[in-house]
Tab-separated table of C-alpha atoms in Angstrom:
chain	number	residue	atom	x	y	z
C	53	MET	CA	0.000	0.000	0.000
C	54	LYS	CA	1.265	3.473	-0.823
C	55	VAL	CA	1.717	5.926	2.032
C	56	LEU	CA	1.554	9.695	1.680
C	57	LEU	CA	4.040	11.536	3.875
C	58	ILE	CA	3.408	15.258	4.365
C	59	GLY	CA	6.024	17.512	5.910
C	60	VAL	CA	4.739	20.881	7.136
C	61	ASP	CA	6.828	23.854	8.215
C	62	LEU	CA	3.896	25.555	9.913
C	63	ALA	CA	3.841	29.306	10.457
C	64	TRP	CA	2.623	30.187	13.953
C	65	GLY	CA	0.368	32.892	12.498
C	66	GLU	CA	-1.808	33.064	9.384
C	67	LYS	CA	-0.074	36.037	7.740
C	68	MET	CA	2.991	33.972	6.815
C	69	HIS	CA	3.081	31.072	4.369
C	70	ASP	CA	3.463	27.410	5.313
C	71	GLY	CA	6.052	25.235	3.612
C	72	VAL	CA	4.559	21.862	2.630
C	73	CYS	CA	6.238	18.831	1.042
C	74	PHE	CA	4.550	15.686	-0.270
C	75	VAL	CA	6.353	12.327	-0.490
C	76	GLU	CA	4.832	9.057	-1.671
C	77	LEU	CA	6.283	5.933	-0.096
C	78	ASP	CA	5.778	2.380	-1.336
C	79	GLY	CA	7.288	-0.977	-0.511
C	80	VAL	CA	10.355	-0.412	-2.697
C	81	GLY	CA	11.182	3.257	-2.244
C	82	GLY	CA	9.473	6.564	-2.671
C	83	ARG	CA	9.304	9.771	-4.642
C	84	VAL	CA	8.910	13.432	-3.879
C	85	LEU	CA	5.602	14.497	-5.393
C	86	GLY	CA	6.035	18.235	-4.960
C	87	PHE	CA	5.632	21.231	-2.691
C	88	GLY	CA	3.031	23.740	-1.634
C	89	TYR	CA	3.204	27.213	-0.127
C	90	PRO	CA	-0.277	27.957	1.242
C	91	GLN	CA	-1.221	30.881	3.440
C	92	GLY	CA	-3.622	30.414	6.356
C	93	ASP	CA	-5.709	27.523	7.643
C	94	ARG	CA	-8.141	27.370	4.744
C	95	GLU	CA	-5.491	27.077	2.035
C	96	LEU	CA	-3.493	24.549	4.075
C	97	MET	CA	-6.499	22.320	4.766
C	98	LYS	CA	-7.569	22.457	1.143
C	99	LEU	CA	-4.092	21.482	-0.062
C	100	ILE	CA	-3.747	18.590	2.374
C	101	GLY	CA	-7.296	17.402	1.744
C	102	GLU	CA	-6.987	17.402	-2.043
C	103	THR	CA	-3.558	15.740	-2.089
C	104	SER	CA	-4.368	13.031	0.478
C	105	ARG	CA	-7.816	12.184	-0.902
C	106	ASN	CA	-6.761	8.978	-2.691
C	107	TYR	CA	-4.473	7.614	0.043
C	108	GLN	CA	-5.609	5.306	2.818
C	109	ALA	CA	-2.407	5.814	4.826
C	110	VAL	CA	-1.206	9.374	5.505
C	111	PHE	CA	1.437	10.543	7.980
C	112	VAL	CA	1.833	14.290	8.584
C	113	THR	CA	4.886	15.635	10.417
C	114	VAL	CA	4.528	19.249	11.576
C	115	ASP	CA	7.213	21.579	12.841
C	116	ALA	CA	5.006	23.352	15.397
C	117	PRO	CA	3.529	22.658	18.878
C	118	ILE	CA	0.329	20.903	17.783
C	119	VAL	CA	-0.366	19.602	21.316
C	120	CYS	CA	-0.181	22.603	23.632
C	121	PRO	CA	-2.782	22.631	26.436
C	122	ASN	CA	-1.024	25.211	28.632
C	123	ARG	CA	-2.318	28.752	28.278
C	124	THR	CA	0.898	30.356	29.526
C	125	GLY	CA	4.411	29.260	30.431
C	126	THR	CA	6.032	26.383	28.604
C	127	ARG	CA	5.333	22.722	27.936
C	128	PRO	CA	7.180	19.928	29.787
C	129	VAL	CA	8.556	18.650	26.469
C	130	ASP	CA	10.036	22.067	25.697
C	131	ARG	CA	11.869	22.034	29.039
C	132	LEU	CA	13.019	18.502	28.272
C	133	THR	CA	14.651	19.629	25.016
C	134	HIS	CA	16.733	22.096	27.036
C	135	ARG	CA	18.073	19.257	29.187
C	136	MET	CA	18.687	17.006	26.192
C	137	PHE	CA	19.964	19.413	23.536
C	138	HIS	CA	21.247	22.601	25.195
C	139	ARG	CA	24.851	21.771	24.288
C	140	GLN	CA	23.886	21.530	20.635
C	141	HIS	CA	21.841	24.779	20.857
C	142	ALA	CA	18.842	22.724	19.682
C	143	ALA	CA	16.298	23.359	22.446
C	144	CYS	CA	12.736	24.497	21.739
C	145	HIS	CA	11.325	27.954	22.321
C	146	PRO	CA	8.644	28.005	25.054
C	147	ALA	CA	5.205	27.208	23.606
C	148	ASN	CA	1.825	28.173	25.052
C	149	LEU	CA	-1.642	29.012	23.764
C	150	MET	CA	-1.166	32.735	24.247
C	151	ARG	CA	1.929	32.716	22.094
C	152	CYS	CA	1.020	30.115	19.471
C	153	PRO	CA	-2.732	29.425	19.194
C	154	ARG	CA	-2.562	28.350	15.545
C	155	PRO	CA	-0.735	24.961	15.711
C	156	PRO	CA	-3.272	23.310	18.082
C	157	ARG	CA	-6.069	24.773	15.951
C	158	VAL	CA	-4.551	23.218	12.825
C	159	ALA	CA	-4.345	19.884	14.661
C	160	ARG	CA	-8.062	20.129	15.497
C	161	LEU	CA	-8.880	20.896	11.851
C	162	LEU	CA	-6.911	17.828	10.768
C	163	GLN	CA	-8.731	15.722	13.350
C	164	ARG	CA	-12.019	16.789	11.767
C	165	LYS	CA	-10.647	15.344	8.527
C	166	GLY	CA	-10.047	11.982	10.184
C	167	PHE	CA	-6.474	12.408	11.409
C	168	ARG	CA	-5.343	11.251	14.828
C	169	VAL	CA	-2.604	12.906	16.839
C	170	GLY	CA	0.142	10.342	17.339
C	171	TRP	CA	3.055	8.511	15.759
C	172	GLU	CA	1.692	5.085	14.857
C	173	THR	CA	2.715	3.459	11.571
C	174	ARG	CA	-0.289	1.223	11.063
C	175	VAL	CA	-1.328	0.732	7.462
C	176	GLY	CA	-4.624	2.431	6.755
C	177	GLY	CA	-4.386	5.139	9.401
C	178	ARG	CA	-4.072	8.918	9.230
C	179	TRP	CA	-1.777	10.461	11.778
C	180	VAL	CA	-0.245	13.837	12.585
C	181	ALA	CA	2.859	14.208	14.761
C	182	GLU	CA	5.009	17.101	15.922
C	183	VAL	CA	8.655	17.145	14.848
C	184	TYR	CA	11.483	19.590	15.482
C	185	PRO	CA	14.144	19.834	12.754
C	186	HIS	CA	17.037	21.282	14.817
C	187	PRO	CA	17.629	18.278	17.127
C	188	ALA	CA	16.628	15.913	14.320
C	189	MET	CA	19.339	17.438	12.119
C	190	VAL	CA	21.873	17.132	14.938
C	191	ARG	CA	21.079	13.434	15.161
C	192	MET	CA	20.742	12.597	11.478
C	193	PHE	CA	23.773	14.596	10.360
C	194	GLY	CA	25.878	13.725	13.418
C	195	LEU	CA	26.535	17.378	14.341
C	196	PRO	CA	27.995	18.883	17.534
C	197	ARG	CA	25.909	22.058	16.965
C	198	ILE	CA	22.855	23.046	14.959
C	199	ILE	CA	23.153	24.593	11.514
C	200	LYS	CA	22.521	28.270	12.217
C	201	TYR	CA	20.608	29.306	9.095
C	202	LYS	CA	17.726	30.870	11.049
C	203	LYS	CA	19.556	33.844	12.524
C	204	GLY	CA	22.309	36.290	11.654
C	205	SER	CA	23.036	38.469	8.653
C	206	VAL	CA	21.762	37.492	5.225
C	207	ALA	CA	25.298	36.514	4.228
C	208	GLU	CA	25.685	34.302	7.305
C	209	ARG	CA	22.311	32.672	6.786
C	210	ARG	CA	23.048	31.971	3.136
C	211	LYS	CA	26.373	30.343	4.019
C	212	GLU	CA	24.821	28.112	6.673
C	213	PHE	CA	21.846	27.310	4.449
C	214	GLN	CA	24.186	26.210	1.679
C	215	ARG	CA	25.811	23.909	4.203
C	216	LEU	CA	22.387	22.493	5.093
C	217	GLN	CA	21.617	21.826	1.433
C	218	GLY	CA	24.850	19.888	1.019
C	219	LEU	CA	24.189	17.794	4.103
C	220	MET	CA	20.662	17.020	2.927
C	221	ARG	CA	21.875	15.889	-0.492
C	222	LYS	CA	24.364	13.529	1.183
C	223	LEU	CA	21.754	12.311	3.664
C	224	MET	CA	19.293	11.346	0.959
C	225	LYS	CA	21.928	9.415	-0.978
C	226	ARG	CA	23.096	7.576	2.134
C	227	ARG	CA	19.899	7.063	4.134
C	228	PHE	CA	17.139	7.335	1.535
C	229	PRO	CA	18.657	5.819	-1.639
C	230	GLY	CA	15.249	4.630	-2.811
C	231	LEU	CA	13.797	8.148	-2.765
C	232	THR	CA	13.382	9.616	-6.245
C	233	LEU	CA	13.749	13.377	-6.396
C	234	ASN	CA	11.868	15.403	-8.968
C	235	GLN	CA	13.465	18.369	-10.710
C	236	GLU	CA	11.772	20.798	-8.332
C	237	THR	CA	13.499	19.137	-5.374
C	238	ARG	CA	16.888	19.006	-7.069
C	239	ASN	CA	16.587	22.699	-7.860
C	240	LEU	CA	15.469	23.485	-4.309
C	241	LEU	CA	18.589	21.895	-2.848
C	242	LYS	CA	20.793	24.197	-4.935
C	243	GLU	CA	18.907	27.494	-4.807
C	244	LYS	CA	20.237	30.476	-2.892
C	245	TRP	CA	18.647	31.189	0.433
C	246	SER	CA	15.370	33.061	0.571
C	247	LYS	CA	12.485	32.667	3.004
C	248	PRO	CA	10.287	30.674	0.571
C	249	VAL	CA	13.223	28.386	-0.279
C	250	GLU	CA	13.979	27.925	3.423
C	251	ASP	CA	10.354	27.093	4.241
C	252	ARG	CA	10.102	24.446	1.519
C	253	THR	CA	13.449	22.943	2.505
C	254	ASP	CA	12.316	22.727	6.134
C	255	ALA	CA	9.123	21.010	4.936
C	256	LEU	CA	11.215	18.497	2.983
C	257	PHE	CA	13.247	17.722	6.084
C	258	CYS	CA	10.041	17.273	8.112
C	259	ALA	CA	8.878	14.778	5.487
C	260	LEU	CA	12.215	12.942	5.757
C	261	ILE	CA	11.725	12.593	9.524
C	262	GLY	CA	8.370	11.004	8.751
C	263	MET	CA	9.918	8.762	6.099
C	264	TRP	CA	12.638	7.614	8.500
C	265	HIS	CA	10.006	6.821	11.126
C	266	TRP	CA	7.781	4.953	8.684
C	267	MET	CA	10.612	3.040	6.959
C	268	HIS	CA	11.812	1.661	10.296
C	269	ARG	CA	8.297	1.206	11.724
C	270	GLY	CA	9.197	3.471	14.610
C	271	LYS	CA	12.035	1.231	15.831
C	272	ARG	CA	14.683	3.852	15.072
C	273	SER	CA	12.746	6.828	16.416
C	274	GLU	CA	12.322	8.372	19.852
C	275	VAL	CA	9.232	10.152	21.163
C	276	ILE	CA	9.836	12.608	23.985
C	277	GLY	CA	6.962	14.058	25.991
C	278	ASP	CA	3.442	12.661	25.835
C	279	ARG	CA	0.150	13.047	23.970
C	280	LYS	CA	-1.498	14.991	26.788
C	281	THR	CA	1.007	17.786	27.431
C	282	GLY	CA	2.926	17.734	24.127
C	283	PHE	CA	5.378	15.443	22.372
C	284	ILE	CA	8.100	15.554	19.708
C	285	LEU	CA	9.004	12.734	17.331
C	286	LEU	CA	12.764	12.447	16.718
C	287	PRO	CA	15.130	10.092	14.921
C	288	GLU	CA	16.954	7.894	17.413
C	289	GLU	CA	20.207	9.029	18.972
C	290	GLY	CA	22.996	7.789	16.718
C	291	ALA	CA	20.859	7.927	13.572
C	292	ALA	CA	23.866	9.265	11.646
C	293	ARG	CA	25.795	6.044	12.219
C	294	GLU	CA	25.548	3.227	9.721
C	295	GLY	CA	23.456	0.217	10.621
């Protein structure tokens, strides 16, 4: 059965665009279907609904705090990332409903479309899970520090982003050799940094986290936190090592 993997770099507000990447996975390998750049809940739901219509199994990985019951303060899982990844500079920003009301709302909209919040890999299900690229990149690339393409001068961001592109090209050859890239993806991994290029690249990486999880049936992933207070799906520690 074919599985649709959807990576979403979700904007915390509706004025910015969301990066979205679609990957189709089958028993042999997979292929990148394409990208989207919707703005707001309505456009995002329409894009996901239309693209996933003919798939029985769909796994959405979202870079945003989709489970966030606390109105103020920070989630336990966010504090946990500080203990686990502070040396790599890969900890989460504090998330609460006052600061980021949109991600939990998007999760509720997906639930109305038949998605469940979780990380199961059962054939025939529709699931949505939270991911966080910074610590996932540290683990999958085997880095001592995050790739700092989010902050700094434009020149600094472009240099670091170019480094990210190179690492992603190597990662896909080494860890996802059965993944066929379309021309849009090959171009994306060579384009100069801009916000739309960054958002789509982040969405592609979110989809790769989902592909890693699905390929290994969750056996090479780690879930920190819980479904009630918030969780993050990560590749296992040591994911960069062969084996």
